[in-house]
Coordinates of C-alpha atoms in Angstrom, one line a residue:
X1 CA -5.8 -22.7 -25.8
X2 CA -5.8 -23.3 -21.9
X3 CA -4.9 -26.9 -23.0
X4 CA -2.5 -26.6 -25.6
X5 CA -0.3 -24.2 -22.8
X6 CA -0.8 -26.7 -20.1
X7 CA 0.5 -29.6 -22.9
X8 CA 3.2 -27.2 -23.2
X9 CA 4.1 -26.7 -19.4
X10 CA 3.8 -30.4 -19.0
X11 CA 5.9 -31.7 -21.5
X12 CA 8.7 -28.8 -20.7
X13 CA 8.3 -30.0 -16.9
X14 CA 8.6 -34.1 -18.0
X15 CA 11.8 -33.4 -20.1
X16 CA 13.2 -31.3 -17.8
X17 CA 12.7 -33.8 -15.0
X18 CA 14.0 -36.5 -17.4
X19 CA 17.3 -34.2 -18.0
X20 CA 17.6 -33.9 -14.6
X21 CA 17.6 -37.4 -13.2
X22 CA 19.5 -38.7 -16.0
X23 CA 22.4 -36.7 -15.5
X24 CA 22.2 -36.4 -12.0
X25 CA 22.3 -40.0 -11.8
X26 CA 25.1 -40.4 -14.5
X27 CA 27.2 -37.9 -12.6
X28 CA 27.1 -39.7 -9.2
X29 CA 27.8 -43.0 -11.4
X30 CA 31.1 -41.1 -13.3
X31 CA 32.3 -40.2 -9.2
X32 CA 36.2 -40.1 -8.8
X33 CA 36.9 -41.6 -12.7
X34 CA 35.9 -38.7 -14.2
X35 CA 38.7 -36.8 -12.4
X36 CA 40.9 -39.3 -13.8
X37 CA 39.7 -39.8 -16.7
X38 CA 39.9 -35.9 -17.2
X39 CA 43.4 -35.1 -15.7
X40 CA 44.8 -38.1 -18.2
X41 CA 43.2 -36.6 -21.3
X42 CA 43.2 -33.3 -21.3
X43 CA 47.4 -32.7 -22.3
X44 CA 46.4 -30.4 -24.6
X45 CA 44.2 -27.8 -25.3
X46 CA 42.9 -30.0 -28.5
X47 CA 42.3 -33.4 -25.8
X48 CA 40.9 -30.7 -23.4
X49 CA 38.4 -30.3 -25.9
X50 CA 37.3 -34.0 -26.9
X51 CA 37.2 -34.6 -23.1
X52 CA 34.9 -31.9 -22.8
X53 CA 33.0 -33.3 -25.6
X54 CA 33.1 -37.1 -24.7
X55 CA 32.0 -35.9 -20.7
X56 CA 28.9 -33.6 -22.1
X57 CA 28.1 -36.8 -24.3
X58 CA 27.6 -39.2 -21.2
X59 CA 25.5 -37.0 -19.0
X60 CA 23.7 -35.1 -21.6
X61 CA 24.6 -31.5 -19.6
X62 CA 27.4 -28.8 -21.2
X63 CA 26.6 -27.0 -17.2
X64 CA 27.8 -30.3 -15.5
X65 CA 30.4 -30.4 -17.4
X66 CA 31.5 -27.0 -17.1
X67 CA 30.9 -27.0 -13.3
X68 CA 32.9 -29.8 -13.0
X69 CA 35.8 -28.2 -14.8
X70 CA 35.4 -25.2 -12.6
X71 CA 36.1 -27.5 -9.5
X72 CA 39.1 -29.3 -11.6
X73 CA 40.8 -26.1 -12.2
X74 CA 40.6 -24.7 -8.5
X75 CA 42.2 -28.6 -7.6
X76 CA 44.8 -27.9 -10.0
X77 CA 43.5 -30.6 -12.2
X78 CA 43.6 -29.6 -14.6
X79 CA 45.3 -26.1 -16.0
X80 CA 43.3 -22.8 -17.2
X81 CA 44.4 -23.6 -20.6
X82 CA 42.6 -26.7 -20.7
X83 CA 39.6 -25.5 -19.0
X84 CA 39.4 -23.8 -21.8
X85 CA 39.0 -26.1 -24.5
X86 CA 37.2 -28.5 -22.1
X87 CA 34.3 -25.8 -22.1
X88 CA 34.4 -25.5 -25.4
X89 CA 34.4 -29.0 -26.2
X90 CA 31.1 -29.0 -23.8
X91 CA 29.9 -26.4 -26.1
X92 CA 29.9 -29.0 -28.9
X93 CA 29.0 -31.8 -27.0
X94 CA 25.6 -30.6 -25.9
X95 CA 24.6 -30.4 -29.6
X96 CA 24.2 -33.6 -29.0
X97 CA 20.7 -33.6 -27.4
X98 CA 19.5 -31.8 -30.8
X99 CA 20.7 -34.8 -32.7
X100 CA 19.0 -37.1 -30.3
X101 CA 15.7 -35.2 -30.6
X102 CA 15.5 -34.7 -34.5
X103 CA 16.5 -38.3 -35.2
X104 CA 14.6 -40.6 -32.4
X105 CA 12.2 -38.3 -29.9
X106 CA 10.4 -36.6 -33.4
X107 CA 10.7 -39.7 -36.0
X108 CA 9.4 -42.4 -34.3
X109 CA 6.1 -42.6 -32.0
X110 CA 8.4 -44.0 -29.2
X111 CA 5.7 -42.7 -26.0
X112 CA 4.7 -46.7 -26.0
X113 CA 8.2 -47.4 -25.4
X114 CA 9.0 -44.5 -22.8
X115 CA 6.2 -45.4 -20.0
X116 CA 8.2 -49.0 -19.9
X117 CA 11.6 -47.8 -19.7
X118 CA 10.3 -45.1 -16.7
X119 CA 8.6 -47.9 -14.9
X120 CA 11.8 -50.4 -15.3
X121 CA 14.0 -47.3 -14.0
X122 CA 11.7 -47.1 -11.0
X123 CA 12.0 -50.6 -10.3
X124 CA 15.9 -50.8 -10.5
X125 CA 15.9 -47.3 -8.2
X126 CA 13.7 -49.1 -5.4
X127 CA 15.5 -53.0 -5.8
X128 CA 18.7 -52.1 -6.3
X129 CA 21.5 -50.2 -4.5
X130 CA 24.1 -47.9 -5.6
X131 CA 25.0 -48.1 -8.8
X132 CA 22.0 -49.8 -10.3
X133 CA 19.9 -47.9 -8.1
X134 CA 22.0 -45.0 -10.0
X135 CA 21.1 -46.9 -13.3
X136 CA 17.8 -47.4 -12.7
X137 CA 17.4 -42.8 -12.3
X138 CA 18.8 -42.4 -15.6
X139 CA 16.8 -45.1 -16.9
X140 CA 13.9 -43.6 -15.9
X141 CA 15.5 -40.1 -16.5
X142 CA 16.0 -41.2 -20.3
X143 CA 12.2 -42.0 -20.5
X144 CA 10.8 -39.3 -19.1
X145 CA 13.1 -37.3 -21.8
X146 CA 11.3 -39.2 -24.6
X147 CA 7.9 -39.1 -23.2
X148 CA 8.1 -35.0 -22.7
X149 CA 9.3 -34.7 -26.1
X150 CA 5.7 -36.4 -27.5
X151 CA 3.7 -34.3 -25.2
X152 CA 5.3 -31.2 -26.5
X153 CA 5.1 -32.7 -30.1
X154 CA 1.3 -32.9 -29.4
X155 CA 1.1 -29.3 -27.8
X156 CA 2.7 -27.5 -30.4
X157 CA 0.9 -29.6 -33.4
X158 CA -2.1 -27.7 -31.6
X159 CA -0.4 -24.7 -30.5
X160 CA 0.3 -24.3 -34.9
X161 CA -3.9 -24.2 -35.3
X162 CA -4.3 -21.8 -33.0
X163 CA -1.6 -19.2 -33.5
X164 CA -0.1 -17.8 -36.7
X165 CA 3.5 -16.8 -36.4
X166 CA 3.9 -15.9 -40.4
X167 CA 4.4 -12.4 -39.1
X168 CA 7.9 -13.1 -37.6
X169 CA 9.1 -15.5 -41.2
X170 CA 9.8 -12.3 -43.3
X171 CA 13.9 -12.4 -43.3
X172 CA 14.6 -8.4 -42.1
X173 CA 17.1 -7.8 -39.8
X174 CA 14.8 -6.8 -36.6
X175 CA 12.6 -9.7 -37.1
X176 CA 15.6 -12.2 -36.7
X177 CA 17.3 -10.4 -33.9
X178 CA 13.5 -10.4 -32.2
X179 CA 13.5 -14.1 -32.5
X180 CA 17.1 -14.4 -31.1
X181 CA 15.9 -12.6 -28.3
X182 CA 12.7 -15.2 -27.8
X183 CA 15.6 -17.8 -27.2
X184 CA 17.4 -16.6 -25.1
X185 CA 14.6 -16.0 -22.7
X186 CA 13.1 -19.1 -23.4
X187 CA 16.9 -20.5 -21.8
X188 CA 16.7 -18.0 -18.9
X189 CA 13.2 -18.9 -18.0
X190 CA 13.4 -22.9 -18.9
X191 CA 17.5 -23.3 -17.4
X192 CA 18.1 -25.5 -19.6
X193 CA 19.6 -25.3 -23.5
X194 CA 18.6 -28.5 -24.4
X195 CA 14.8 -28.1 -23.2
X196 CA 14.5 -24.9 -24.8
X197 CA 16.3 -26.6 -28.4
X198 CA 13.8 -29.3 -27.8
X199 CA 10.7 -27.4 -28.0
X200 CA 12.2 -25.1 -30.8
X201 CA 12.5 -28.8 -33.1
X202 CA 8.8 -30.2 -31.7
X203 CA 7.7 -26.5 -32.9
X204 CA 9.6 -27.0 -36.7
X205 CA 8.2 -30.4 -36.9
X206 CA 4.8 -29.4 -36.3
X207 CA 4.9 -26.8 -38.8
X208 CA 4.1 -24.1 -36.2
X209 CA 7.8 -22.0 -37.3
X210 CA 10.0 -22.2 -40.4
X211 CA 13.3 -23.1 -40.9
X212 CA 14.7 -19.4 -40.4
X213 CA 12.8 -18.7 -37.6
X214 CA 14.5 -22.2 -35.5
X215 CA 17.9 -21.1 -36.5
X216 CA 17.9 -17.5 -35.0
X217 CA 16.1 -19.0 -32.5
X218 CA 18.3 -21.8 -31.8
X219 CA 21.4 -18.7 -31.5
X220 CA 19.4 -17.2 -28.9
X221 CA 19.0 -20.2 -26.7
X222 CA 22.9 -21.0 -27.2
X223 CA 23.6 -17.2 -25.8
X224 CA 21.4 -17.9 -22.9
X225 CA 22.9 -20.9 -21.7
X226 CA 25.9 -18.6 -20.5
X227 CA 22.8 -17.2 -17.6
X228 CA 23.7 -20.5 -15.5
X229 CA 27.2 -19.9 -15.3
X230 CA 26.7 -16.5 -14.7
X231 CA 24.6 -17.6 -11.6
X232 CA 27.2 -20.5 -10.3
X233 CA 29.8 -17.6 -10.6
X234 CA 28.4 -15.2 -8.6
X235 CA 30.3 -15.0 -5.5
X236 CA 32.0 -18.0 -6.4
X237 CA 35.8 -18.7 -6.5
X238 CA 37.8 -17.2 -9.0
X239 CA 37.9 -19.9 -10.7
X240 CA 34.3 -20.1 -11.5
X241 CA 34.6 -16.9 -12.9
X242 CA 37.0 -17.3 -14.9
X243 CA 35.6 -20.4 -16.3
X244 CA 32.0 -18.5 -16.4
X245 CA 33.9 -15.6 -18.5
X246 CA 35.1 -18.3 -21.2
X247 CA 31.5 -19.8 -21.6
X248 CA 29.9 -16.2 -21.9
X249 CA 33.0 -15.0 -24.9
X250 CA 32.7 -18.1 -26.2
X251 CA 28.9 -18.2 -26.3
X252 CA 28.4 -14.5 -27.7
X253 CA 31.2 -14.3 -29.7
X254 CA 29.9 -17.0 -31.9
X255 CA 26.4 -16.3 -31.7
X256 CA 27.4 -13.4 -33.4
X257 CA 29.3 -15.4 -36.0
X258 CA 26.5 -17.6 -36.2
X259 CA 23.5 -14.8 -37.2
X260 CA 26.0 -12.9 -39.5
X261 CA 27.7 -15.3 -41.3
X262 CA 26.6 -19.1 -40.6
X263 CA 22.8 -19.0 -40.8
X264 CA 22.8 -16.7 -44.1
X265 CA 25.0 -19.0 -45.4
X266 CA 23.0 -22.1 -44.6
X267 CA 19.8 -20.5 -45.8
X268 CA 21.6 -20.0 -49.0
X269 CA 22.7 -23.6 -49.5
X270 CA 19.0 -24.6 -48.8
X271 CA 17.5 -22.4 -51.4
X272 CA 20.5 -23.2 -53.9
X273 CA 21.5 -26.7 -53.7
X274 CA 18.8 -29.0 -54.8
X275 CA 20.0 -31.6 -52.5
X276 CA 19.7 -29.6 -49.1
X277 CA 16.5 -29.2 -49.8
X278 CA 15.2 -32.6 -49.4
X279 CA 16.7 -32.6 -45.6
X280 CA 14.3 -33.2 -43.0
X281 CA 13.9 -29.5 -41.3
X282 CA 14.6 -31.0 -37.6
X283 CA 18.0 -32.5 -39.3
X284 CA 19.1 -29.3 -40.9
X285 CA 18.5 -27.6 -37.5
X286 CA 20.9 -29.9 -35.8
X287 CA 23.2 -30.1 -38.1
X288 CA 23.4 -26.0 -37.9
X289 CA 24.1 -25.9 -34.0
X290 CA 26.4 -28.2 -34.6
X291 CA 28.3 -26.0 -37.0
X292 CA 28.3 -23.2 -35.5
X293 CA 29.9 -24.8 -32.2
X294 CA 32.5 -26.1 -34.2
X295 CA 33.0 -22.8 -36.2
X296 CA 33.1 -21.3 -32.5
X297 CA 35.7 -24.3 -31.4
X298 CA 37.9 -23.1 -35.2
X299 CA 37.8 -19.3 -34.1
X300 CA 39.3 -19.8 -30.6
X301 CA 41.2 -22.9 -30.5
X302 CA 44.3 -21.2 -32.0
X303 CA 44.1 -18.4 -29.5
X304 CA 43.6 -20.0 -26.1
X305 CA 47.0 -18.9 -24.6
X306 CA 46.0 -15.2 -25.5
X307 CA 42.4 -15.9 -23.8
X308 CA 43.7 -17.5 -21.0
X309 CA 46.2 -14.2 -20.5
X310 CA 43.6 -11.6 -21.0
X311 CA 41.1 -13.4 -19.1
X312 CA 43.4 -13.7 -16.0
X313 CA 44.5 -10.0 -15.8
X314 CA 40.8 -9.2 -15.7
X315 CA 39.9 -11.3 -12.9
X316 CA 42.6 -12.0 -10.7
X317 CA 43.1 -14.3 -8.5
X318 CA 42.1 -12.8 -4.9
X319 CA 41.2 -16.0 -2.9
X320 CA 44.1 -17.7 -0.3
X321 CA 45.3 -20.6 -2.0
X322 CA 44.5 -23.0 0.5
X323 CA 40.6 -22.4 0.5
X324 CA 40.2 -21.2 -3.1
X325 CA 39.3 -25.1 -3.9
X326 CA 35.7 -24.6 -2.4
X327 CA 33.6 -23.9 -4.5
X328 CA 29.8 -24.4 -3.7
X329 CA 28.9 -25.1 -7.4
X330 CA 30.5 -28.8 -7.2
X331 CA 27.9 -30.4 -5.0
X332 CA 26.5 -31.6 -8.2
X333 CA 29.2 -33.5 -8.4
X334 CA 30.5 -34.7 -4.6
X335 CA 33.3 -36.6 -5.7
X336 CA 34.9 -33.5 -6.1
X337 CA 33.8 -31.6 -3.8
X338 CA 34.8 -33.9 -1.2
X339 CA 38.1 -34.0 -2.7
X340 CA 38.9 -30.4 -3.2
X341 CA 37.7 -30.1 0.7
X342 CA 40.4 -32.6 1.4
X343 CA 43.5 -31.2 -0.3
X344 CA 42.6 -27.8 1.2
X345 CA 43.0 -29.4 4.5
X346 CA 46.1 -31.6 3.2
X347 CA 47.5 -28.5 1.5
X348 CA 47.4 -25.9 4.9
X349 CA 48.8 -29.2 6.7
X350 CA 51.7 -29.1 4.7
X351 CA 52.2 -25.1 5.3
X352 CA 52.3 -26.0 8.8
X353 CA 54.6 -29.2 8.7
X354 CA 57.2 -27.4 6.2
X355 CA 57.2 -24.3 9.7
X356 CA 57.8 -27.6 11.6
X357 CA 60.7 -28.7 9.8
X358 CA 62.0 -25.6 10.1
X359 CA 61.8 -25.0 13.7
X360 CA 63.1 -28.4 14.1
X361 CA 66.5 -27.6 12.1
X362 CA 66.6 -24.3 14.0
X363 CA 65.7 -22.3 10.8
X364 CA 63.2 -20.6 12.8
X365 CA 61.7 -20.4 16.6
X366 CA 59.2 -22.9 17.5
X367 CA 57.2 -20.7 19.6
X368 CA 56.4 -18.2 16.6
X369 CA 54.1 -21.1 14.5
X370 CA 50.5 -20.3 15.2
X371 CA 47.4 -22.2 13.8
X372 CA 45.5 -19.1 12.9
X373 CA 45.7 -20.4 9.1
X374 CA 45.1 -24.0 9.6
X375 CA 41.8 -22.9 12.3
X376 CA 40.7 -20.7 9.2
X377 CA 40.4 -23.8 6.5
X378 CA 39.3 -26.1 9.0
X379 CA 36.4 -23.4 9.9
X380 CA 35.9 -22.5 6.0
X381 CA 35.7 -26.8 5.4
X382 CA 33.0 -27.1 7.9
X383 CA 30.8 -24.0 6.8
X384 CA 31.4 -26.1 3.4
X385 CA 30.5 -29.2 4.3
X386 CA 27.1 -28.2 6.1
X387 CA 25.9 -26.8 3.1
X388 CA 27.1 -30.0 0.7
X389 CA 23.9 -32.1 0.1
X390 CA 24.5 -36.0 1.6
X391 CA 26.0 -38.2 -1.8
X392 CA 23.5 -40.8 -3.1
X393 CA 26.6 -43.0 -4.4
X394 CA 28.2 -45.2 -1.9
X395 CA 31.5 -44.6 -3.0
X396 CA 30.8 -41.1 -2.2
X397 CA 29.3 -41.9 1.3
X398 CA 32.6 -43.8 1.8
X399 CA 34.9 -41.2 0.8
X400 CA 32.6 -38.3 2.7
X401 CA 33.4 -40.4 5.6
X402 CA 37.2 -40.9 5.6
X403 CA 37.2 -36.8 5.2
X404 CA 35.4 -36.6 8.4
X405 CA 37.3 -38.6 9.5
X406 CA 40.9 -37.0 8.6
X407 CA 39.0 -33.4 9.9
X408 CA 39.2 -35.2 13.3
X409 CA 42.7 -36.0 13.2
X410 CA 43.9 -32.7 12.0
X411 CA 42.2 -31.3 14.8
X412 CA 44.1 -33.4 16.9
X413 CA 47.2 -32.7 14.8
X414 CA 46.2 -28.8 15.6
X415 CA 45.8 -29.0 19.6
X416 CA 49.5 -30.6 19.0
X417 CA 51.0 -27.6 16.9
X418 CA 50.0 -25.1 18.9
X419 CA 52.5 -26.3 21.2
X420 CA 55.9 -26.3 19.2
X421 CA 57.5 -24.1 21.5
X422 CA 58.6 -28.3 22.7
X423 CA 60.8 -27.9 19.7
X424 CA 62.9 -25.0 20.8
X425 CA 63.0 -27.1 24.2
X426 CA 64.4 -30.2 22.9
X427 CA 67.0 -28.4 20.4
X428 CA 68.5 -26.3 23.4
X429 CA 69.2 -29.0 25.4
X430 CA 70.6 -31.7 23.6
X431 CA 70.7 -32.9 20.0
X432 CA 68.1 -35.9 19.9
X433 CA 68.4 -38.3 17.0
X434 CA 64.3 -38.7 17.6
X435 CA 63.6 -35.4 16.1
X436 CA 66.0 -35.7 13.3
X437 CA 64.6 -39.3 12.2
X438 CA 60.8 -37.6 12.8
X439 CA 62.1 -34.5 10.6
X440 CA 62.9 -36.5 7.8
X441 CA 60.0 -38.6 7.6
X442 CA 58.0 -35.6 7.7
X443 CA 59.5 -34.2 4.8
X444 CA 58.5 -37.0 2.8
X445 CA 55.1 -36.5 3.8
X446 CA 54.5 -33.0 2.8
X447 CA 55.8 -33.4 -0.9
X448 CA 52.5 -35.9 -1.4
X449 CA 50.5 -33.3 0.9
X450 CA 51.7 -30.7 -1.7
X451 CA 50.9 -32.1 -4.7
X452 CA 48.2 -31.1 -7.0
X453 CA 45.8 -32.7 -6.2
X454 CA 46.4 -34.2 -3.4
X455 CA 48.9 -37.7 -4.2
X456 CA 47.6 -41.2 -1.9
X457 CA 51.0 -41.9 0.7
X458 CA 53.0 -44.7 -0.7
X459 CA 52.5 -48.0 2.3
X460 CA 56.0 -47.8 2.9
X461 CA 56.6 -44.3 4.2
X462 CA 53.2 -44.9 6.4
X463 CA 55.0 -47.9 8.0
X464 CA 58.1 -46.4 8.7
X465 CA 56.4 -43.3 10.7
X466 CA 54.4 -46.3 12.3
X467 CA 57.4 -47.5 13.9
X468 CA 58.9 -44.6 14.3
X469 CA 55.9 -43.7 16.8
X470 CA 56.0 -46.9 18.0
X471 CA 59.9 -46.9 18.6
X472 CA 59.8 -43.5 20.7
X473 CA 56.8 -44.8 22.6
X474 CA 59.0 -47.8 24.0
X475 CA 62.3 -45.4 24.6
X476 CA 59.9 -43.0 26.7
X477 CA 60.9 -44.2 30.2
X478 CA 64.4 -44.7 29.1
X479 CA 64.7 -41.2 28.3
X480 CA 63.0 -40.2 31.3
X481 CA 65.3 -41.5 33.3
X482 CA 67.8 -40.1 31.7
X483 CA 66.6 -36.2 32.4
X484 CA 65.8 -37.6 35.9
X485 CA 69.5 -38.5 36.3
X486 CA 71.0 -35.5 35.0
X487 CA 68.6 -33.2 37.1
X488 CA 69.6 -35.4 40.0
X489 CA 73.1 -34.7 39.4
X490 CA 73.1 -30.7 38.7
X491 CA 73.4 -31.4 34.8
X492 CA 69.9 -30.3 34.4
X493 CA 67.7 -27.8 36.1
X494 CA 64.9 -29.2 37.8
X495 CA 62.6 -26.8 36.1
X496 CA 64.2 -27.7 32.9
X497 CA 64.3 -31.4 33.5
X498 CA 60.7 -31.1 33.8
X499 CA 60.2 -29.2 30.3
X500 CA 62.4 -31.8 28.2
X501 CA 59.9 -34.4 30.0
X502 CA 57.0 -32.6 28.8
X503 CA 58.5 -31.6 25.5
X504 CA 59.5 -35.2 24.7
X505 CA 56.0 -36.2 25.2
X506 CA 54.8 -33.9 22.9
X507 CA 57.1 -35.1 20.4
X508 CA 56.0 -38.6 20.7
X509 CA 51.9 -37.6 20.5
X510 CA 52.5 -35.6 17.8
X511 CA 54.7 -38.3 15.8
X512 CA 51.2 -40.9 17.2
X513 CA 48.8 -38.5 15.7
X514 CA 51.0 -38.0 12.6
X515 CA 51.3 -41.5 11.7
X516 CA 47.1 -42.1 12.5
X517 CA 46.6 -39.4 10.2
X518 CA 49.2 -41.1 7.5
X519 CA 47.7 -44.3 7.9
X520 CA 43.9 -42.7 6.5
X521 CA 45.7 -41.5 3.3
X522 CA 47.8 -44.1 2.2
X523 CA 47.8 -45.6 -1.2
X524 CA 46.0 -49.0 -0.2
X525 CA 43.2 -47.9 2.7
X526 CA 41.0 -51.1 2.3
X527 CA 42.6 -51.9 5.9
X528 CA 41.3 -49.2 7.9

């Protein structure tokens, strides 16, 4: 018995080490595209939910994909209504493994095959770089899957000798909800849906459970997948919870639908219709967690505005908008965490560049802007960014870099704005035509800086703040002469001379550190 449980441990461990470098890997290859791809084809609720579908396909994970939406919807990427059916459409998606299972991991003896394709993905990982390295992980990843699946089709072929579980077959009420139960701790314990379906279809095909007993199993497991979003939401954004809420309603609610209606009806058709009887078991068990997914998908679908209201009255959002984008549950995917770290910076930038225009067009008093908000994300970025594990992609590496990189020219930007009292200065003592032309390329700046997420800056408004910094660099001594030549002559104060000379300084380092800040985000940055 010692043997058949350490079979069992081991083939668990092997498949859930195969899940895990396979979609790890697929995630890191899917990078930046997949927000793309997602905030193209999710317009409505009904492409929200084929995206989620298609994504959970690729990577072979409904949590990935539902973590990544969580991190979408903080951006602004994508709406709450479309988080919605995304998660749903992950829901259906991650049937998909069952399907894989019951029609190549249990019909074919494919363990010969496996120890190749693991020893070829191992090869790739140490030869290549980047993305074959990538494709080389879930290479190996997708052989390890197969190769756990045998082991635990051996162990539970032996694990059916040993141990007779007629006693849960009879079809009372207790006895099913028991089994339900078994699932769903079998989820908690294993993390993961698809390992826990897995060894639920090597158990059916070795005879060791019935039919009945893998469907209210199967519920159970599909209830206890909602105990990792209930994890990643804990002290997470709001976000996250809200998107954690949807899985667990959506989840439950159709469990329930599922035992009650779904699997009495299924059992039914299998003692009634000749034809259903001649399906494989492991088919019929598929097929059912498919249907009840989509029966799930049928029952909210039509209701996702009400959802999406009720859901948002009971969790509120309580986070300040420009930091609500961390969340720490998207360093699975780094693409987008390194993106939502960047339009939080981009986004408090623009707060403090709309104050500027302001002051600038005498709206309000320079002197009153303070950096307390813009120290605040920059603090909450770094505390986010030493926690965010380094990217294996080199896309990511490159893109992790060009944030560190803007982080030190927004610090520089800060140490600048803490010093816009210069704009009070300038405006009392004569009009400059320098700040106005500065004011208005500003003001193009911050409606890209605004925008949800965060829009590239078109090459032509970086080069005309480039010469703009360029231009006030060369009129410097000009205009310091100038103030020299009215303070000479009693025009200006000398005291005062001697501020303008200081504040139109601080003007042109500002528009320098502006423009070297510009330049980083523009739309083509293969030049920096």
């Amino acid at each position: 018995m010692l043997q058949v449980i350490t079979q069992l441990i081991g083939g668990i461990g092997l498949f859930l080490l195969g899940m895990s470098l396979m979609t790890d890997s697929l995630k890191a290859m899917a990078g930046e595209s997949l927000r793309q791809w997602l905030s193209r084809f999710t317009g409505s609720s009904f492409k929200a939910m084929l995206s989620g579908i298609g994504f959970t396909l690729v990577v072979q994970s409904s949590t990935a994909t539902t973590l990544a939406t969580i991190g979408f919807v903080s951006a602004g990427v994508l709406t709450f209504a479309q988080a919605i059916g995304v998660v749903i459409g992950a829901n259906i998606g991650t049937t998909s493994t069952g399907w894989m299972v019951a029609l190549l991991g249990l019909k074919f003896s494919i363990a010969s095959f496996a120890l190749p394709m693991i020893g070829v993905g191992a090869l790739m990982k140490l030869l290549g770089k980047d993305r074959l390295a990538l494709l080389g992980l879930a290479f190996a990843g997708f052989g390890l899957i197969f190769f756990g699946i045998d082991v635990l089709q051996l162990a539970m072929a032996s694990f059916a000798e040993r141990v007779d579980l007629s006693v849960w077959s009879n079809n009372s009420f207790s006895t099913r909800l028991i089994l339900v139960l078994v699932g769903l701790v079998m989820t908690i314990l294993l993390q993961s849906s698809s390992a826990a379906v897995t060894a639920t279809l090597a158990a059916l095909a070795s005879q060791a459970i019935d039919v009945q007993q893998a469907m209210a199993l199967v519920i159970g497991q599909n209830i206890g997948t909602v105990a990792t979003a209930i994890l990643a939401a804990i002290g997470a954004t709001t976000s996250a919870k809200r998107t954690a809420a949807v899985h667990v309603i959506f989840n439950v609610v159709t469990a329930v639908f599922a035992f009650f209606i779904l699997m009495p009806a299924m059992l039914w058709m299998l003692t009634h219709w000749a034809w259903a009887a001649t399906w494989d078991n492991t088919i019929i068990i598929a097929a059912f967690h498919t249907a009840f997914s989509l029966m799930g998908a049928m029952i909210f679908m039509p209701f996702i505005p009400q959802l999406q209201s009720v859901i948002s009255k009971l969790i509120p959002e309580k986070e300040v908008e420009t930091i609500r984008y961390l969340d720490e549950s998207l360093f699975s995917m780094p693409s987008l965490a390194i993106a939502t770290a960047q339009d939080s910076i981009c986004h408090c930038l623009a707060d403090m560049y709309r104050l500027l225009i302001k002051a600038g067009r005498g709206e309000i008093i320079g002197a009153m802007i303070n950096t307390k908000e813009l120290d605040h994300v920059l603090l909450k970025v770094d505390e986010y960014l030493k926690k965010m594990p380094v990217p294996q992609a080199q896309a990511d590496q490159q893109r992790l870099i060009e944030l560190m990189r803007l982080i030190v020219y927004t610090r520089v930007v800060r140490e600048d704005l803490q010093h816009t009292a210069n704009l009070d200065i300038l405006r009392a003592h004569f009009d400059t035509e320098d700040l106005k032309e500065f004011i208005g390329i500003i003001e193009k700046l911050v409606l890209y800086f605004r925008q949800t997420p965060v829009q590239k800056i078109p090459v032509q408004d970086v080069e005309n703040l480039e010469r703009f910094s360029a231009q006030i660099k060369i009129h410097q001594p000009a205009i310091r002469q100038n103030i020299v030549a009215q303070s000479a002559t009693s025009q200006v104060k000398a005291a005062d001379a001697l501020d303008l000379i200081i504040a139109q300084r601080w003007l042109e380092r500002l528009a320098k550190h502006t423009a070297k800040m510009a330049i980083l985000l523009k739309e083509d940055t293969s030049t920096i």
